[in-house]
mmCIF file with all atom_site columns, C-alpha atoms in Angstrom:
data_model
loop_
_atom_site.group_PDB
_atom_site.id
_atom_site.type_symbol
_atom_site.label_atom_id
_atom_site.label_alt_id
_atom_site.label_comp_id
_atom_site.label_asym_id
_atom_site.label_entity_id
_atom_site.label_seq_id
_atom_site.pdbx_PDB_ins_code
_atom_site.Cartn_x
_atom_site.Cartn_y
_atom_site.Cartn_z
_atom_site.occupancy
_atom_site.B_iso_or_equiv
_atom_site.pdbx_formal_charge
_atom_site.auth_seq_id
_atom_site.auth_comp_id
_atom_site.auth_asym_id
_atom_site.auth_atom_id
_atom_site.pdbx_PDB_model_num
ATOM 1  C CA . MET Q 1 1  ? 14.413  121.951 -20.924 1.00 85.00 ? 1305 MET Q CA 1
ATOM 2  C CA . ILE Q 1 2  ? 13.749  118.718 -19.025 1.00 96.00 ? 1306 ILE Q CA 1
ATOM 3  C CA . VAL Q 1 3  ? 10.527  116.978 -20.037 1.00 98.00 ? 1307 VAL Q CA 1
ATOM 4  C CA . LEU Q 1 4  ? 9.162   114.194 -17.833 1.00 97.00 ? 1308 LEU Q CA 1
ATOM 5  C CA . VAL Q 1 5  ? 7.114   111.559 -19.640 1.00 97.00 ? 1309 VAL Q CA 1
ATOM 6  C CA . THR Q 1 6  ? 4.921   109.240 -17.602 1.00 95.00 ? 1310 THR Q CA 1
ATOM 7  C CA . GLY Q 1 7  ? 3.823   106.104 -19.400 1.00 93.00 ? 1311 GLY Q CA 1
ATOM 8  C CA . ALA Q 1 8  ? 7.001   106.397 -21.468 1.00 94.00 ? 1312 ALA Q CA 1
ATOM 9  C CA . THR Q 1 9  ? 7.354   102.662 -22.091 1.00 92.00 ? 1313 THR Q CA 1
ATOM 10 C CA . GLY Q 1 10 ? 3.882   102.335 -23.585 1.00 91.00 ? 1314 GLY Q CA 1
ATOM 11 C CA . PHE Q 1 11 ? 2.850   102.428 -27.230 1.00 92.00 ? 1315 PHE Q CA 1
ATOM 12 C CA . LEU Q 1 12 ? 2.277   106.183 -27.356 1.00 94.00 ? 1316 LEU Q CA 1
ATOM 13 C CA . GLY Q 1 13 ? 4.951   107.046 -24.792 1.00 94.00 ? 1317 GLY Q CA 1
ATOM 14 C CA . ARG Q 1 14 ? 7.788   105.517 -26.809 1.00 93.00 ? 1318 ARG Q CA 1
ATOM 15 C CA . ARG Q 1 15 ? 6.828   107.583 -29.833 1.00 95.00 ? 1319 ARG Q CA 1
ATOM 16 C CA . VAL Q 1 16 ? 6.513   110.789 -27.821 1.00 96.00 ? 1320 VAL Q CA 1
ATOM 17 C CA . VAL Q 1 17 ? 9.968   110.202 -26.302 1.00 96.00 ? 1321 VAL Q CA 1
ATOM 18 C CA . ARG Q 1 18 ? 11.438  109.688 -29.769 1.00 94.00 ? 1322 ARG Q CA 1
ATOM 19 C CA . GLU Q 1 19 ? 9.941   112.966 -31.036 1.00 96.00 ? 1323 GLU Q CA 1
ATOM 20 C CA . LEU Q 1 20 ? 11.097  114.923 -27.981 1.00 96.00 ? 1324 LEU Q CA 1
ATOM 21 C CA . LEU Q 1 21 ? 14.638  113.659 -28.494 1.00 95.00 ? 1325 LEU Q CA 1
ATOM 22 C CA . LYS Q 1 22 ? 14.499  114.681 -32.167 1.00 95.00 ? 1326 LYS Q CA 1
ATOM 23 C CA . ARG Q 1 23 ? 13.528  118.184 -31.002 1.00 95.00 ? 1327 ARG Q CA 1
ATOM 24 C CA . GLY Q 1 24 ? 16.572  118.284 -28.753 1.00 95.00 ? 1328 GLY Q CA 1
ATOM 25 C CA . ASP Q 1 25 ? 14.745  118.162 -25.424 1.00 96.00 ? 1329 ASP Q CA 1
ATOM 26 C CA . GLN Q 1 26 ? 16.239  116.495 -22.360 1.00 96.00 ? 1330 GLN Q CA 1
ATOM 27 C CA . VAL Q 1 27 ? 13.890  113.607 -21.648 1.00 97.00 ? 1331 VAL Q CA 1
ATOM 28 C CA . ARG Q 1 28 ? 13.263  111.960 -18.300 1.00 96.00 ? 1332 ARG Q CA 1
ATOM 29 C CA . CYS Q 1 29 ? 11.105  108.844 -18.339 1.00 95.00 ? 1333 CYS Q CA 1
ATOM 30 C CA . LEU Q 1 30 ? 9.094   107.626 -15.381 1.00 94.00 ? 1334 LEU Q CA 1
ATOM 31 C CA . VAL Q 1 31 ? 9.212   103.829 -15.393 1.00 93.00 ? 1335 VAL Q CA 1
ATOM 32 C CA . ARG Q 1 32 ? 7.120   101.781 -12.989 1.00 90.00 ? 1336 ARG Q CA 1
ATOM 33 C CA . THR Q 1 33 ? 8.485   98.314  -13.742 1.00 86.00 ? 1337 THR Q CA 1
ATOM 34 C CA . PRO Q 1 34 ? 12.267  97.768  -13.639 1.00 86.00 ? 1338 PRO Q CA 1
ATOM 35 C CA . GLY Q 1 35 ? 13.432  96.179  -16.870 1.00 82.00 ? 1339 GLY Q CA 1
ATOM 36 C CA . LYS Q 1 36 ? 10.974  98.020  -19.102 1.00 82.00 ? 1340 LYS Q CA 1
ATOM 37 C CA . GLU Q 1 37 ? 13.512  100.809 -19.575 1.00 80.00 ? 1341 GLU Q CA 1
ATOM 38 C CA . ARG Q 1 38 ? 15.253  98.511  -22.054 1.00 82.00 ? 1342 ARG Q CA 1
ATOM 39 C CA . VAL Q 1 39 ? 13.111  100.072 -24.775 1.00 84.00 ? 1343 VAL Q CA 1
ATOM 40 C CA . PHE Q 1 40 ? 15.388  103.115 -24.394 1.00 80.00 ? 1344 PHE Q CA 1
ATOM 41 C CA . TYR Q 1 41 ? 18.729  101.274 -24.573 1.00 76.00 ? 1345 TYR Q CA 1
ATOM 42 C CA . HIS Q 1 42 ? 19.808  103.213 -27.663 1.00 75.00 ? 1346 HIS Q CA 1
ATOM 43 C CA . ARG Q 1 43 ? 18.397  106.569 -26.545 1.00 78.00 ? 1347 ARG Q CA 1
ATOM 44 C CA . ASP Q 1 44 ? 19.834  109.311 -24.370 1.00 91.00 ? 1348 ASP Q CA 1
ATOM 45 C CA . VAL Q 1 45 ? 17.120  109.419 -21.716 1.00 94.00 ? 1349 VAL Q CA 1
ATOM 46 C CA . ASP Q 1 46 ? 17.168  109.799 -17.948 1.00 94.00 ? 1350 ASP Q CA 1
ATOM 47 C CA . VAL Q 1 47 ? 15.178  106.922 -16.440 1.00 94.00 ? 1351 VAL Q CA 1
ATOM 48 C CA . ARG Q 1 48 ? 13.600  107.280 -12.989 1.00 94.00 ? 1352 ARG Q CA 1
ATOM 49 C CA . TYR Q 1 49 ? 11.544  104.644 -11.246 1.00 94.00 ? 1353 TYR Q CA 1
ATOM 50 C CA . GLY Q 1 50 ? 8.226   105.446 -9.632  1.00 92.00 ? 1354 GLY Q CA 1
ATOM 51 C CA . ASN Q 1 51 ? 4.509   104.831 -9.635  1.00 92.00 ? 1355 ASN Q CA 1
ATOM 52 C CA . VAL Q 1 52 ? 1.898   107.536 -10.232 1.00 90.00 ? 1356 VAL Q CA 1
ATOM 53 C CA . ARG Q 1 53 ? -0.247  105.836 -7.573  1.00 89.00 ? 1357 ARG Q CA 1
ATOM 54 C CA . GLU Q 1 54 ? 2.509   106.312 -4.965  1.00 91.00 ? 1358 GLU Q CA 1
ATOM 55 C CA . PRO Q 1 55 ? 3.221   110.048 -4.660  1.00 91.00 ? 1359 PRO Q CA 1
ATOM 56 C CA . ALA Q 1 56 ? 6.255   109.546 -2.403  1.00 92.00 ? 1360 ALA Q CA 1
ATOM 57 C CA . SER Q 1 57 ? 7.998   107.715 -5.251  1.00 90.00 ? 1361 SER Q CA 1
ATOM 58 C CA . LEU Q 1 58 ? 7.694   110.712 -7.592  1.00 93.00 ? 1362 LEU Q CA 1
ATOM 59 C CA . GLU Q 1 59 ? 9.695   113.443 -5.859  1.00 92.00 ? 1363 GLU Q CA 1
ATOM 60 C CA . GLU Q 1 60 ? 13.025  112.514 -7.456  1.00 91.00 ? 1364 GLU Q CA 1
ATOM 61 C CA . ALA Q 1 61 ? 11.468  112.117 -10.902 1.00 93.00 ? 1365 ALA Q CA 1
ATOM 62 C CA . PHE Q 1 62 ? 9.935   115.615 -10.808 1.00 95.00 ? 1366 PHE Q CA 1
ATOM 63 C CA . TYR Q 1 63 ? 13.094  117.382 -9.624  1.00 95.00 ? 1367 TYR Q CA 1
ATOM 64 C CA . ASP Q 1 64 ? 14.087  120.197 -12.026 1.00 95.00 ? 1368 ASP Q CA 1
ATOM 65 C CA . VAL Q 1 65 ? 11.386  119.262 -14.574 1.00 97.00 ? 1369 VAL Q CA 1
ATOM 66 C CA . GLU Q 1 66 ? 9.841   122.089 -16.602 1.00 97.00 ? 1370 GLU Q CA 1
ATOM 67 C CA . THR Q 1 67 ? 7.188   120.130 -18.499 1.00 98.00 ? 1371 THR Q CA 1
ATOM 68 C CA . VAL Q 1 68 ? 5.254   116.932 -17.790 1.00 97.00 ? 1372 VAL Q CA 1
ATOM 69 C CA . ILE Q 1 69 ? 3.611   114.826 -20.475 1.00 98.00 ? 1373 ILE Q CA 1
ATOM 70 C CA . HIS Q 1 70 ? 1.306   112.485 -18.579 1.00 96.00 ? 1374 HIS Q CA 1
ATOM 71 C CA . LEU Q 1 71 ? 0.553   109.357 -20.612 1.00 95.00 ? 1375 LEU Q CA 1
ATOM 72 C CA . ALA Q 1 72 ? 0.334   106.782 -17.815 1.00 90.00 ? 1376 ALA Q CA 1
ATOM 73 C CA . GLY Q 1 73 ? -3.041  105.147 -17.589 1.00 81.00 ? 1377 GLY Q CA 1
ATOM 74 C CA . ILE Q 1 74 ? -4.577  103.275 -14.709 1.00 73.00 ? 1378 ILE Q CA 1
ATOM 75 C CA . ILE Q 1 75 ? -6.922  100.641 -16.027 1.00 70.00 ? 1379 ILE Q CA 1
ATOM 76 C CA . ARG Q 1 76 ? -9.230  98.869  -13.651 1.00 69.00 ? 1380 ARG Q CA 1
ATOM 77 C CA . THR Q 1 77 ? -11.959 96.454  -14.487 1.00 66.00 ? 1381 THR Q CA 1
ATOM 78 C CA . GLN Q 1 78 ? -15.038 95.983  -12.379 1.00 68.00 ? 1382 GLN Q CA 1
ATOM 79 C CA . LYS Q 1 79 ? -17.701 93.360  -12.521 1.00 70.00 ? 1383 LYS Q CA 1
ATOM 80 C CA . LEU Q 1 80 ? -21.145 94.855  -12.985 1.00 66.00 ? 1384 LEU Q CA 1
#
């Protein structure tokens, strides 16, 4: 089973990826910023680049995926 994890390079995402790999799942990580995939250098993960705010960039990442764990957060601050 291929599991796509958005927000995979974040605090929670890295731990979720580790647990999925322990379970024996095939893990695909959606990475927005090139270079951040280094956190997976010792792991057997499939890294795809994209941005959840740009739907056209996601098609390749979602190909053949059975489960999505969505951990990416969009944080915006506004002045009141």
